[in-house]
Amino acid sequence: MKNNKRKISAEEKLYVATQWQLMRRKFKKHKLAILGGTTLVIFYILAIFCGFFSPQDIYKQHSGYIYAPPQRIHFFDEEGFHLRPFVYGLERKIDPITFRKIYIEDKTRKLPIYFFVRGDKYKLWNLYSTDIHFFGVKDGPIFLFGADKLGRDLFSRNLHAARISLSIGLVGVAISFILGCIIGGISGYFGGMADMVTQRVIEFLICIPTIPLWMSLSAALPKKWPPTKIYFGIVIILSIVGWCGLARVVRGKLLELREEDFVMAAKICGATSGRIITRHLLPAFLSYLIVNVTLAIPNMILGETSLSFLGLGMRAPAVSWGVLLQDAQNVRTLALHPWLLIPGLCVIITILAFNFLGDGLRDAADPYKL
Amino acid sequence: MLFYVIRRLLYMIIILFLLSVVAFIIIQLPPGDYVSAYVAEMQSMRGERLAEEEIIALRKIYGVDQPMYVQYSKWLLKLSHGNFGMSLQLQRPVIDLIAERLPLTVMICILATIFTYAVGMPIGIYSAIRQYSIGDYFSTVFGFIGLAVPNFLLALILMFLFYKYFGFSIGGLFSLQYMDASWSVGKFIDMLKHLPIPVIVIGTPGAAALIRTMRGCLLDELRKQYVITARAKGLEERTLLFKYPVRVAINPIISTIGWTLPWLISGGTITSIVLGLPTTGPLLFQALLKQDMELAGSILMILSFLTVIGTFISDILLVLLDPRIRYEKSVV
Amino acid sequence: MDFENKTILNNKNIPLLQVKNLKVYFYLEEGILKAVDDVSFDIGRKKVLGIVGESGCGKSVTAQSILRIVPHPGRTVGGEILLHQNGNLVDLAKLNPSGRDIRAIRGKEITMIFQEPMTSLSPIHTIGNQIMEAVLLHRDMSQSEARELTLEMLYKVGISNPHQRIDEYSYQLSGGLRQRAMIAMALSCNPSLLIADEPTTALDVTVQAQILELMKELQSEFGMSVMYITHNLGVIAEIADDVLVMYLGKAVEYASADEIFHNPLHPYTIGLLKSIPKVGKEARTRLEAIKGTVPLPLDLPRGCGFYQRCREAKKGICNVGDPSLIEVTKGHRVNCFLYK
């Protein structure tokens, strides 16, 4: 009997669990989504504290390390295993045949990696001046992702680029989201003429190819603008197209939810409209919106990267992944220095992570579907 | 049905009108106007200083002293006569520049669409029918990667790989000797050799997305009762799949052919810039860099109009294919 | 073996279909779900067998397993499904579910109609197309002959203007008309067995009665056997010759319709009968309901599946051993410790 009771309760748990509990449970089952979520959390932490995590100043030119390749982190040398990782110093030589600069590992110069070391001065969030870096070597620079044509550290530059590229996605989606909610909400709530007009406007905007439109608009941004202004200009340009999709989602879901049986059921039970909205509409609605927002962010990031890559978006001295990729435009340079493509890899990983997360959230958002 | 087509045509005219407004706005967007740009250029390039009266006279000639709506209607009138203005930078009529490059743009677009559907649909169908098989797993991975790698990066990576491992550059649509040559069999064959890379680059993200949609739609359909009905009838499995669920699942996908066009043209633009293809993409890019807005606005308008036509065609196709919608349209 | 077959075949009383110890299991992540567990029954020629039970008791899976269209991950893991077909004996359970042999039987010898007339027809093909497909598949007919036959069938199932309806799509028809079209499709190849899986459940009450009436008429006209699956005992009383009561994938009682209604033995059957409202019963008395709900047949505890809901349950007996189907009186089998 005891056994049976437990069985029933386990089954009944499914029926008494709140919607959020069910969503969390279902989300946890989605391994790729967990992976994507974790990756994004790490990326965003690195981006927020990019000054701290970068070993070097991003504008400092190390003239002896022009196009230096990425250094490998070692744990073993001829003496065996070391708990403290280290890199070998780079020695520059001239290739006798091609007369190109080449770098080889100088096995005699072992540079141990220390944590919380003092290095270049930087200002965290433009507020606190400090020179503590998460990691670094004591003498000389370290190039985990190699160096660019001016001998600047690409690892640090990638981290700083992440700050712009990742945040532009969030800010852009936030603006699109607000616009989408207001316009989609009006369209779905009032219906009729308002709905007709907004739907036609959205249809119209959607049929304009996005990248040419973005290019045309951002080319019109004054060249003299400082990076911060350009940043917001680009966010707004990206949002001009971005809100359309979200507004459609909001409207569609509103129309659908209005007709749902459970809303009617709650009404019949005498629930107040406040309660209907918070207990019944919001969970169903919000979860759905979160999914769509998650899947909209990669588009924004892609938009910024594409524009900056073409030189129509963010411009040096600002760094974003797209700006960094400008250096990779020439195939010949790229063939010699393939690490210039690392920012592209970062973009791909980010987009993949957002898609995995979005997929997991989508499954979780519909917890009753098996 | 006829009524529906007419209504859609009318709708298309309205869209075309709105597109012209957008194009006009874009042309007007950069600070200053044509005359001030001209004056500045005269000053910087030739050191000539124009007198105040001369400038005013110029403003009158070019009509930039009139209110916006007048300028717009004049511009629209010119457009209706096929006069898209002059490219400042290239000193040639915009219409000629676009006409030179549009056929290739459209051809690459159509080929990319064909590639997208030829790759996406069979793989999507396969992976739905053999759900959880190794093939399904691979196609899912391909789908995700195709979705996450932006066009220009894919182009860049392919260019890099080809250059690094095969030692040649895959950019462009013609080899050097045919670049400026007139059309010949040799040039055509040369172009065919160069076509696959751009088509694959432009079509891959679409194909990846299509695999996912096709798989999802078909999986939904496979669970439906009518499939079991058909099976209970004694139909052979393959016949059954293609006659019922696959056809039902394909309908909404055919209908979205039109929606993929903005994506294709969008992706095609940036891919063409990276690969240096003689399409409208690089032309737009150069125009924007040089602030040659008359040209840029016209290209944007033409590209948008292409997608509008695409959507129109695919809407008509859908109505022909899906009796449910045909029924609705005939009633409404 | 041959000899045995002949003697059976010569006997006019042998049933059309014999299901013996059928087991259909679903292999799920959570464990093995025994959807049909050791079920046996016969369907006589020109007889109607009713199968009754609550949702999830395995009635539909039983029907699907006869046609071998059990959906993945379900599998027929044991038992025999013997079809006596003009001089031949075929064990359907042994056939390859996608092979030529079973396909020749599906839609020809055995046909099926389903619960959801809304979704059981393809939305993008005309009714005529779908019916003719079955005809062309199993009968040696030309396109125009098949169309003639389809028109005739549509007329027979009571569709008033077949010439118009034949070229219409399912969404243009009402639920009742769709179900009639399904019946026309099922009968177009003159089957020897029609499986009806809750064919009236999704319809309006008045339409239900019409469809039921139609099926009775057609059964006598076409002379086929019918396996009628429902949870509605009233329908069973009207149409069935024999009744199989199922609970949790097991046959709990199997007898003639008369016996089931006048002398029910299993506590579950008794409970079902008591839960039907009757005209003429004293007003204001409560209808008796069977307490609890059907558990999922996943990792069931030992003992009788009905133990937790049974009024007559005896601790120490019913939750210890598994009861088995035994014949209490001639032709009346029950699966309960009360009748040991």
Coordinates of N, CA and C in Angstrom, one line a residue, chain C residues 24 39 55 83 101-102 111 178 204 210 214 233 244 248 265 284 296 307 327 340:
Chain C
V24 N 1.2 -6.5 -26.9 CA 1.8 -5.4 -27.6 C 2.4 -4.5 -26.5
V39 N -4.0 -10.9 -24.4 CA -5.5 -10.8 -24.7 C -5.8 -11.8 -25.8
S55 N -10.5 5.1 -21.5 CA -9.4 5.5 -22.4 C -8.1 4.9 -21.8
L83 N -6.0 -15.1 -39.3 CA -7.1 -14.7 -40.2 C -7.4 -15.8 -41.1
D101 N 2.5 -8.7 -48.1 CA 1.3 -9.6 -47.6 C 0.3 -8.8 -46.8
I102 N 0.9 -8.1 -45.8 CA -0.1 -7.4 -44.9 C -0.7 -6.2 -45.6
T111 N -10.6 -3.6 -42.9 CA -10.5 -2.1 -43.0 C -10.8 -1.5 -41.7
R178 N -18.0 13.4 -43.1 CA -16.7 12.8 -43.2 C -16.7 11.4 -42.7
D204 N -21.8 14.7 -32.9 CA -22.9 15.1 -32.1 C -23.8 13.9 -31.9
Q210 N -27.3 8.3 -36.1 CA -27.5 8.0 -37.6 C -26.3 7.1 -38.0
L214 N -26.6 3.4 -39.6 CA -26.0 3.1 -40.9 C -25.1 1.9 -40.9
L233 N -21.3 1.9 -23.3 CA -21.9 0.6 -23.2 C -23.3 0.6 -23.9
L244 N -16.1 -7.9 -25.3 CA -14.8 -8.0 -24.5 C -14.6 -6.8 -23.7
L248 N -6.7 -1.9 -18.4 CA -5.2 -1.9 -18.3 C -4.5 -2.9 -19.2
L265 N -20.0 -10.4 -14.3 CA -19.3 -11.1 -13.2 C -18.2 -10.2 -12.6
R284 N -33.0 11.6 -8.1 CA -32.2 12.0 -7.0 C -31.3 10.9 -6.3
L296 N -1.3 4.4 -15.3 CA -0.6 4.1 -16.6 C 0.0 2.7 -16.4
Y307 N -7.0 -3.7 -8.6 CA -7.0 -3.8 -7.1 C -7.4 -2.5 -6.4
E327 N -12.9 -19.7 -17.6 CA -14.3 -19.8 -18.1 C -15.2 -20.2 -16.9
K340 N -12.6 -18.1 -8.6 CA -11.5 -19.1 -8.7 C -12.2 -20.5 -8.4

